[in-house]
Amino acid sequence: MNRRTFLNWGTAGIAALCAGVAVSLAAVVRFLTPSVFYEPPQMFKIGNAADFSFGPPTFLAEEKIFVFRDREKGFAIASAVCTHLGCTVGYFQTDGRFHCPCHGSVFGADGKVEHGPAPRPLEWFEVTLARDGQLSVDKDRVVPAAYRLMV
Amino acid sequence: MNPIRDAWQSIFRRDPLSTDKGKSELVFLNVWLHIHPAKVKKENLKVKHTFYLGFITFYLFLILVTTGVALMFYYRPHPPQAYQDMKDLEYVVYLGTFLRNMHRWAAHGMVICVFLHMCRVFYTGSYKRPRQFNWVIGVFLFLLTLGLSFTGYLLPWDQLAFWAITVGTNIGSYAPLVGGRIRELLLGGHSVGESALLRFYVLHVAVLPSVMILLTMVHFWRVRKDGGLSRPVWKLKAESAAKVVTIGAPAEPAFRVVPASKDKTYGLMEVVTGKPIFETVSAEEEEDTVFSYPYAFFREAIALVATVISVMAVSLFWNAPLEEMANPVKTPNPAKAPWYFLGLQELVSHSALLGGVVVPALAVLALVAIPYLDPNPSRRPADRKWAIRAFAAFAIVNVVLIIIGTLFRGPGWALVPPWVHISGAE
């Protein structure tokens, strides 16, 4: 074996080794990424429009959403998950704002950050009318705060 | 022929401990003891040099492994059984509460002792050449300790655990580009749930302890290979820069002869060229050494017994907290991370990206780089005033932030002194 052959094979060998390590690492990351999430579905029905009153929003604890119903404007769904560190915010009727218990973030009625460390406004989710007449919320679809569903 | 004596001698081959040879052989013929040198410098045994913090940390780790394995016999890493098993440990399992207390308090103690050990090593300048790399390993051992504490925090599956991990992992997700991905890999989902509990369990009982044991072995090995414990600072002479002297090597200007002791046997192993990487013992220093048996071993045993008794005593009087079962629907107010991350949470409450990612990342980088960035070769405190002040500032800021986060933050993360009681909080 001469010098040139040795270097060629050596380079190819090291390249193959690096590629193997990279593929293995990618495989490990992929292995650790679940293919199925045994979690509550992101899209779910919350009941009929008539179930929700006008005025202050209804808080659905399991789903972590606020259901707003306005006589003129219709339905809107706000996320109750603080954009700061994932605590559940509360809606205070006294000042019409969302308050986070963890680090004191305050969000306005439109979800905009008014105070505290939260980096982004609260999310608003798409709400549609399902075939059976129930309201259907899709947490994977984030909509502008002005989005409303008239029923 | 005496089979009993034969068996005994096949296990313990050393000479009687009354002889110097026996004392040496006790150390280097024994797999568990041979990490020690046969003889140690008297000055290195002084409590005021090291406070035995490294030993105490290691002993706490041993307590954690022992009690942790015991707890594993009664724990299922799946909600809601995990919480039920906690209740069983509390009310049903013999010694369950006591073992869980020991595990909890030893874990907190280990976080504290690792930190104090790091402070000691910094203040004695022991991270300097040739010990730079062992400092780096030490920093990783510190991070591993935090990782083990953090993963263990979720396992009781109570409100405290659930929300501490929710907040803690959300801090991590602020890391640019990879943050959200890391959180998802860590949790095995989008929020803290059953897969997160299983993953934290596997990390806590298998992955992180294995890495911890490996790095601990390297850490101890390097202590020996870097020349043993550093000299106490009060022994350092003002001229600084301990001169490297090689026994038997031609020293400038003339050949230096080291007188041979009559009590010892010398053997020439090999002649090699090159400089030694560590300080060697000079002839006069040789007189200041004592055999590890019994002097070092006795002190280590005292430290071990003191550590175990302290943890047991604390565990008798204070119970590890257990709140109601984890409830993703109800955020406690305030929701706090584990106490050693509350400094971080305090920073995060001001700015998530800056306080949660940039500052801690820079702090860890700075810790790792300390031995390579510190240009000052001297270990004497008088020569390192600024280094000592800077590290003191770092340590004090850490402690103050943790105290603020732990004691002075009330509902809504509002500044509330601990002596003010807020009715209706929780």
PDB file of N, CA and C in Angstrom, chain B residues 272-346:
ATOM      1  N   VAL B 272      12.677   7.766  31.681  1.00  0.00           N
ATOM      2  CA  VAL B 272      12.061   8.403  30.523  1.00  0.00           C
ATOM      3  C   VAL B 272      12.465   9.866  30.527  1.00  0.00           C
ATOM      4  N   THR B 273      12.331  10.503  29.375  1.00  0.00           N
ATOM      5  CA  THR B 273      12.630  11.924  29.295  1.00  0.00           C
ATOM      6  C   THR B 273      11.336  12.715  29.364  1.00  0.00           C
ATOM      7  N   GLY B 274      11.465  13.999  29.594  1.00  0.00           N
ATOM      8  CA  GLY B 274      10.286  14.859  29.649  1.00  0.00           C
ATOM      9  C   GLY B 274      10.051  15.360  31.050  1.00  0.00           C
ATOM     10  N   LYS B 275       9.241  16.427  31.143  1.00  0.00           N
ATOM     11  CA  LYS B 275       8.977  17.042  32.436  1.00  0.00           C
ATOM     12  C   LYS B 275       7.802  16.355  33.111  1.00  0.00           C
ATOM     13  N   PRO B 276       7.827  16.232  34.433  1.00  0.00           N
ATOM     14  CA  PRO B 276       6.651  15.682  35.106  1.00  0.00           C
ATOM     15  C   PRO B 276       5.507  16.687  35.026  1.00  0.00           C
ATOM     16  N   ILE B 277       4.261  16.192  34.998  1.00  0.00           N
ATOM     17  CA  ILE B 277       3.144  17.117  34.879  1.00  0.00           C
ATOM     18  C   ILE B 277       2.733  17.656  36.231  1.00  0.00           C
ATOM     19  N   PHE B 278       3.173  17.018  37.291  1.00  0.00           N
ATOM     20  CA  PHE B 278       2.718  17.488  38.597  1.00  0.00           C
ATOM     21  C   PHE B 278       3.909  17.800  39.493  1.00  0.00           C
ATOM     22  N   GLU B 279       3.585  18.514  40.576  1.00  0.00           N
ATOM     23  CA  GLU B 279       4.624  18.831  41.548  1.00  0.00           C
ATOM     24  C   GLU B 279       5.075  17.531  42.191  1.00  0.00           C
ATOM     25  N   THR B 280       6.378  17.368  42.306  1.00  0.00           N
ATOM     26  CA  THR B 280       6.854  16.161  42.971  1.00  0.00           C
ATOM     27  C   THR B 280       7.243  16.496  44.406  1.00  0.00           C
ATOM     28  N   VAL B 281       7.350  15.474  45.178  1.00  0.00           N
ATOM     29  CA  VAL B 281       7.655  15.673  46.592  1.00  0.00           C
ATOM     30  C   VAL B 281       9.156  15.795  46.769  1.00  0.00           C
ATOM     31  N   SER B 282       9.551  16.832  47.449  1.00  0.00           N
ATOM     32  CA  SER B 282      10.981  16.978  47.691  1.00  0.00           C
ATOM     33  C   SER B 282      11.346  16.226  48.972  1.00  0.00           C
ATOM     34  N   ALA B 283      12.654  16.092  49.195  1.00  0.00           N
ATOM     35  CA  ALA B 283      13.116  15.258  50.302  1.00  0.00           C
ATOM     36  C   ALA B 283      12.610  15.754  51.641  1.00  0.00           C
ATOM     37  N   GLU B 284      12.637  17.091  51.842  1.00  0.00           N
ATOM     38  CA  GLU B 284      12.220  17.600  53.145  1.00  0.00           C
ATOM     39  C   GLU B 284      10.705  17.438  53.340  1.00  0.00           C
ATOM     40  N   GLU B 285       9.956  17.509  52.230  1.00  0.00           N
ATOM     41  CA  GLU B 285       8.515  17.326  52.339  1.00  0.00           C
ATOM     42  C   GLU B 285       8.168  15.888  52.695  1.00  0.00           C
ATOM     43  N   GLU B 286       9.001  14.994  52.239  1.00  0.00           N
ATOM     44  CA  GLU B 286       8.775  13.578  52.493  1.00  0.00           C
ATOM     45  C   GLU B 286       8.613  13.326  53.987  1.00  0.00           C
ATOM     46  N   GLU B 287       9.306  14.114  54.797  1.00  0.00           N
ATOM     47  CA  GLU B 287       9.246  13.927  56.246  1.00  0.00           C
ATOM     48  C   GLU B 287       7.889  14.318  56.812  1.00  0.00           C
ATOM     49  N   ASP B 288       7.132  15.153  56.053  1.00  0.00           N
ATOM     50  CA  ASP B 288       5.845  15.630  56.556  1.00  0.00           C
ATOM     51  C   ASP B 288       4.697  14.695  56.201  1.00  0.00           C
ATOM     52  N   THR B 289       5.012  13.502  55.722  1.00  0.00           N
ATOM     53  CA  THR B 289       3.933  12.606  55.320  1.00  0.00           C
ATOM     54  C   THR B 289       3.668  11.554  56.386  1.00  0.00           C
ATOM     55  N   VAL B 290       2.439  11.060  56.352  1.00  0.00           N
ATOM     56  CA  VAL B 290       2.060   9.959  57.246  1.00  0.00           C
ATOM     57  C   VAL B 290       1.394   8.879  56.392  1.00  0.00           C
ATOM     58  N   PHE B 291       1.320   7.678  56.930  1.00  0.00           N
ATOM     59  CA  PHE B 291       0.656   6.610  56.204  1.00  0.00           C
ATOM     60  C   PHE B 291      -0.849   6.880  56.123  1.00  0.00           C
ATOM     61  N   SER B 292      -1.439   6.567  54.969  1.00  0.00           N
ATOM     62  CA  SER B 292      -2.887   6.743  54.812  1.00  0.00           C
ATOM     63  C   SER B 292      -3.622   5.926  55.871  1.00  0.00           C
ATOM     64  N   TYR B 293      -3.092   4.697  56.108  1.00  0.00           N
ATOM     65  CA  TYR B 293      -3.630   3.920  57.207  1.00  0.00           C
ATOM     66  C   TYR B 293      -2.774   4.182  58.428  1.00  0.00           C
ATOM     67  N   PRO B 294      -3.294   4.626  59.526  1.00  0.00           N
ATOM     68  CA  PRO B 294      -4.721   4.868  59.755  1.00  0.00           C
ATOM     69  C   PRO B 294      -5.124   6.328  59.625  1.00  0.00           C
ATOM     70  N   TYR B 295      -4.152   7.243  59.409  1.00  0.00           N
ATOM     71  CA  TYR B 295      -4.468   8.673  59.594  1.00  0.00           C
ATOM     72  C   TYR B 295      -5.550   9.182  58.642  1.00  0.00           C
ATOM     73  N   ALA B 296      -5.376   8.932  57.325  1.00  0.00           N
ATOM     74  CA  ALA B 296      -6.370   9.448  56.375  1.00  0.00           C
ATOM     75  C   ALA B 296      -7.678   8.667  56.490  1.00  0.00           C
ATOM     76  N   PHE B 297      -7.533   7.336  56.601  1.00  0.00           N
ATOM     77  CA  PHE B 297      -8.746   6.499  56.621  1.00  0.00           C
ATOM     78  C   PHE B 297      -9.602   6.810  57.837  1.00  0.00           C
ATOM     79  N   PHE B 298      -8.948   7.046  58.956  1.00  0.00           N
ATOM     80  CA  PHE B 298      -9.688   7.349  60.168  1.00  0.00           C
ATOM     81  C   PHE B 298     -10.508   8.630  59.981  1.00  0.00           C
ATOM     82  N   ARG B 299      -9.858   9.660  59.425  1.00  0.00           N
ATOM     83  CA  ARG B 299     -10.573  10.928  59.228  1.00  0.00           C
ATOM     84  C   ARG B 299     -11.706  10.775  58.228  1.00  0.00           C
ATOM     85  N   GLU B 300     -11.455   9.999  57.178  1.00  0.00           N
ATOM     86  CA  GLU B 300     -12.518   9.789  56.191  1.00  0.00           C
ATOM     87  C   GLU B 300     -13.686   9.036  56.811  1.00  0.00           C
ATOM     88  N   ALA B 301     -13.363   8.086  57.661  1.00  0.00           N
ATOM     89  CA  ALA B 301     -14.427   7.330  58.317  1.00  0.00           C
ATOM     90  C   ALA B 301     -15.250   8.236  59.224  1.00  0.00           C
ATOM     91  N   ILE B 302     -14.561   9.142  59.932  1.00  0.00           N
ATOM     92  CA  ILE B 302     -15.271  10.100  60.790  1.00  0.00           C
ATOM     93  C   ILE B 302     -16.220  10.938  59.942  1.00  0.00           C
ATOM     94  N   ALA B 303     -15.697  11.423  58.800  1.00  0.00           N
ATOM     95  CA  ALA B 303     -16.539  12.247  57.915  1.00  0.00           C
ATOM     96  C   ALA B 303     -17.746  11.447  57.446  1.00  0.00           C
ATOM     97  N   LEU B 304     -17.526  10.163  57.113  1.00  0.00           N
ATOM     98  CA  LEU B 304     -18.629   9.316  56.646  1.00  0.00           C
ATOM     99  C   LEU B 304     -19.684   9.151  57.732  1.00  0.00           C
ATOM    100  N   VAL B 305     -19.222   8.795  58.914  1.00  0.00           N
ATOM    101  CA  VAL B 305     -20.173   8.580  60.010  1.00  0.00           C
ATOM    102  C   VAL B 305     -20.926   9.875  60.323  1.00  0.00           C
ATOM    103  N   ALA B 306     -20.192  10.991  60.338  1.00  0.00           N
ATOM    104  CA  ALA B 306     -20.832  12.272  60.631  1.00  0.00           C
ATOM    105  C   ALA B 306     -21.890  12.596  59.576  1.00  0.00           C
ATOM    106  N   THR B 307     -21.548  12.332  58.312  1.00  0.00           N
ATOM    107  CA  THR B 307     -22.505  12.629  57.239  1.00  0.00           C
ATOM    108  C   THR B 307     -23.760  11.782  57.385  1.00  0.00           C
ATOM    109  N   VAL B 308     -23.571  10.474  57.569  1.00  0.00           N
ATOM    110  CA  VAL B 308     -24.721   9.570  57.657  1.00  0.00           C
ATOM    111  C   VAL B 308     -25.592   9.939  58.858  1.00  0.00           C
ATOM    112  N   ILE B 309     -24.931  10.201  59.999  1.00  0.00           N
ATOM    113  CA  ILE B 309     -25.702  10.522  61.202  1.00  0.00           C
ATOM    114  C   ILE B 309     -26.462  11.843  61.015  1.00  0.00           C
ATOM    115  N   SER B 310     -25.819  12.823  60.387  1.00  0.00           N
ATOM    116  CA  SER B 310     -26.503  14.099  60.167  1.00  0.00           C
ATOM    117  C   SER B 310     -27.746  13.911  59.320  1.00  0.00           C
ATOM    118  N   VAL B 311     -27.586  13.167  58.200  1.00  0.00           N
ATOM    119  CA  VAL B 311     -28.738  12.968  57.318  1.00  0.00           C
ATOM    120  C   VAL B 311     -29.840  12.214  58.060  1.00  0.00           C
ATOM    121  N   MET B 312     -29.450  11.196  58.830  1.00  0.00           N
ATOM    122  CA  MET B 312     -30.448  10.430  59.584  1.00  0.00           C
ATOM    123  C   MET B 312     -31.157  11.323  60.595  1.00  0.00           C
ATOM    124  N   ALA B 313     -30.373  12.161  61.283  1.00  0.00           N
ATOM    125  CA  ALA B 313     -30.962  13.016  62.313  1.00  0.00           C
ATOM    126  C   ALA B 313     -31.964  13.977  61.694  1.00  0.00           C
ATOM    127  N   VAL B 314     -31.566  14.613  60.593  1.00  0.00           N
ATOM    128  CA  VAL B 314     -32.487  15.540  59.925  1.00  0.00           C
ATOM    129  C   VAL B 314     -33.745  14.792  59.483  1.00  0.00           C
ATOM    130  N   SER B 315     -33.551  13.545  58.989  1.00  0.00           N
ATOM    131  CA  SER B 315     -34.687  12.768  58.471  1.00  0.00           C
ATOM    132  C   SER B 315     -35.633  12.329  59.572  1.00  0.00           C
ATOM    133  N   LEU B 316     -35.118  12.264  60.810  1.00  0.00           N
ATOM    134  CA  LEU B 316     -35.995  11.886  61.917  1.00  0.00           C
ATOM    135  C   LEU B 316     -36.956  13.016  62.259  1.00  0.00           C
ATOM    136  N   PHE B 317     -36.489  14.243  62.098  1.00  0.00           N
ATOM    137  CA  PHE B 317     -37.262  15.375  62.602  1.00  0.00           C
ATOM    138  C   PHE B 317     -38.028  16.125  61.521  1.00  0.00           C
ATOM    139  N   TRP B 318     -37.551  16.080  60.282  1.00  0.00           N
ATOM    140  CA  TRP B 318     -38.248  16.814  59.218  1.00  0.00           C
ATOM    141  C   TRP B 318     -38.658  15.860  58.109  1.00  0.00           C
ATOM    142  N   ASN B 319     -39.912  15.920  57.743  1.00  0.00           N
ATOM    143  CA  ASN B 319     -40.404  15.063  56.680  1.00  0.00           C
ATOM    144  C   ASN B 319     -40.287  15.746  55.322  1.00  0.00           C
ATOM    145  N   ALA B 320     -39.983  14.938  54.303  1.00  0.00           N
ATOM    146  CA  ALA B 320     -39.964  15.462  52.943  1.00  0.00           C
ATOM    147  C   ALA B 320     -41.382  15.884  52.580  1.00  0.00           C
ATOM    148  N   PRO B 321     -41.516  17.021  51.896  1.00  0.00           N
ATOM    149  CA  PRO B 321     -42.867  17.503  51.606  1.00  0.00           C
ATOM    150  C   PRO B 321     -43.581  16.606  50.594  1.00  0.00           C
ATOM    151  N   LEU B 322     -44.898  16.480  50.789  1.00  0.00           N
ATOM    152  CA  LEU B 322     -45.709  15.795  49.776  1.00  0.00           C
ATOM    153  C   LEU B 322     -47.054  16.504  49.756  1.00  0.00           C
ATOM    154  N   GLU B 323     -47.334  17.146  48.632  1.00  0.00           N
ATOM    155  CA  GLU B 323     -48.594  17.875  48.521  1.00  0.00           C
ATOM    156  C   GLU B 323     -49.645  16.979  47.904  1.00  0.00           C
ATOM    157  N   GLU B 324     -50.771  17.583  47.515  1.00  0.00           N
ATOM    158  CA  GLU B 324     -51.800  16.754  46.882  1.00  0.00           C
ATOM    159  C   GLU B 324     -51.339  16.308  45.505  1.00  0.00           C
ATOM    160  N   MET B 325     -52.075  15.374  44.931  1.00  0.00           N
ATOM    161  CA  MET B 325     -51.637  14.781  43.673  1.00  0.00           C
ATOM    162  C   MET B 325     -51.585  15.839  42.569  1.00  0.00           C
ATOM    163  N   ALA B 326     -50.637  15.614  41.635  1.00  0.00           N
ATOM    164  CA  ALA B 326     -50.457  16.545  40.526  1.00  0.00           C
ATOM    165  C   ALA B 326     -51.780  16.793  39.826  1.00  0.00           C
ATOM    166  N   ASN B 327     -52.082  18.070  39.612  1.00  0.00           N
ATOM    167  CA  ASN B 327     -53.323  18.441  38.961  1.00  0.00           C
ATOM    168  C   ASN B 327     -53.016  19.487  37.895  1.00  0.00           C
ATOM    169  N   PRO B 328     -52.956  19.046  36.618  1.00  0.00           N
ATOM    170  CA  PRO B 328     -52.573  19.972  35.549  1.00  0.00           C
ATOM    171  C   PRO B 328     -53.542  21.137  35.405  1.00  0.00           C
ATOM    172  N   VAL B 329     -54.728  21.002  35.985  1.00  0.00           N
ATOM    173  CA  VAL B 329     -55.749  22.026  35.818  1.00  0.00           C
ATOM    174  C   VAL B 329     -55.547  23.179  36.788  1.00  0.00           C
ATOM    175  N   LYS B 330     -54.956  22.879  37.933  1.00  0.00           N
ATOM    176  CA  LYS B 330     -54.874  23.875  38.991  1.00  0.00           C
ATOM    177  C   LYS B 330     -53.423  24.304  39.243  1.00  0.00           C
ATOM    178  N   THR B 331     -53.108  25.519  38.854  1.00  0.00           N
ATOM    179  CA  THR B 331     -51.765  26.036  39.114  1.00  0.00           C
ATOM    180  C   THR B 331     -51.716  26.592  40.526  1.00  0.00           C
ATOM    181  N   PRO B 332     -50.813  26.077  41.367  1.00  0.00           N
ATOM    182  CA  PRO B 332     -50.690  26.688  42.685  1.00  0.00           C
ATOM    183  C   PRO B 332     -50.128  28.104  42.543  1.00  0.00           C
ATOM    184  N   ASN B 333     -50.433  28.933  43.498  1.00  0.00           N
ATOM    185  CA  ASN B 333     -49.989  30.311  43.415  1.00  0.00           C
ATOM    186  C   ASN B 333     -49.219  30.674  44.683  1.00  0.00           C
ATOM    187  N   PRO B 334     -47.944  30.951  44.624  1.00  0.00           N
ATOM    188  CA  PRO B 334     -47.089  30.956  43.439  1.00  0.00           C
ATOM    189  C   PRO B 334     -46.614  29.550  43.068  1.00  0.00           C
ATOM    190  N   ALA B 335     -46.288  29.330  41.815  1.00  0.00           N
ATOM    191  CA  ALA B 335     -45.701  28.065  41.364  1.00  0.00           C
ATOM    192  C   ALA B 335     -44.191  28.248  41.306  1.00  0.00           C
ATOM    193  N   LYS B 336     -43.483  27.429  42.059  1.00  0.00           N
ATOM    194  CA  LYS B 336     -42.040  27.617  42.148  1.00  0.00           C
ATOM    195  C   LYS B 336     -41.270  26.388  41.678  1.00  0.00           C
ATOM    196  N   ALA B 337     -40.133  26.639  41.044  1.00  0.00           N
ATOM    197  CA  ALA B 337     -39.208  25.575  40.662  1.00  0.00           C
ATOM    198  C   ALA B 337     -38.513  25.074  41.940  1.00  0.00           C
ATOM    199  N   PRO B 338     -37.735  23.953  41.872  1.00  0.00           N
ATOM    200  CA  PRO B 338     -36.947  23.539  43.034  1.00  0.00           C
ATOM    201  C   PRO B 338     -36.055  24.694  43.498  1.00  0.00           C
ATOM    202  N   TRP B 339     -35.748  24.724  44.803  1.00  0.00           N
ATOM    203  CA  TRP B 339     -35.100  25.920  45.362  1.00  0.00           C
ATOM    204  C   TRP B 339     -33.804  26.304  44.663  1.00  0.00           C
ATOM    205  N   TYR B 340     -33.011  25.287  44.204  1.00  0.00           N
ATOM    206  CA  TYR B 340     -31.725  25.631  43.594  1.00  0.00           C
ATOM    207  C   TYR B 340     -31.904  26.245  42.219  1.00  0.00           C
ATOM    208  N   PHE B 341     -33.151  26.185  41.671  1.00  0.00           N
ATOM    209  CA  PHE B 341     -33.429  26.867  40.411  1.00  0.00           C
ATOM    210  C   PHE B 341     -34.207  28.158  40.625  1.00  0.00           C
ATOM    211  N   LEU B 342     -34.447  28.521  41.888  1.00  0.00           N
ATOM    212  CA  LEU B 342     -35.265  29.711  42.122  1.00  0.00           C
ATOM    213  C   LEU B 342     -34.511  30.992  41.799  1.00  0.00           C
ATOM    214  N   GLY B 343     -33.171  30.954  41.883  1.00  0.00           N
ATOM    215  CA  GLY B 343     -32.391  32.095  41.422  1.00  0.00           C
ATOM    216  C   GLY B 343     -32.630  32.293  39.935  1.00  0.00           C
ATOM    217  N   LEU B 344     -32.641  31.169  39.232  1.00  0.00           N
ATOM    218  CA  LEU B 344     -32.903  31.181  37.797  1.00  0.00           C
ATOM    219  C   LEU B 344     -34.321  31.696  37.526  1.00  0.00           C
ATOM    220  N   GLN B 345     -35.278  31.198  38.326  1.00  0.00           N
ATOM    221  CA  GLN B 345     -36.663  31.612  38.114  1.00  0.00           C
ATOM    222  C   GLN B 345     -36.818  33.103  38.406  1.00  0.00           C
ATOM    223  N   GLU B 346     -36.063  33.583  39.396  1.00  0.00           N
ATOM    224  CA  GLU B 346     -36.094  35.005  39.716  1.00  0.00           C
ATOM    225  C   GLU B 346     -35.609  35.806  38.503  1.00  0.00           C
TER     226      GLU B 346
END
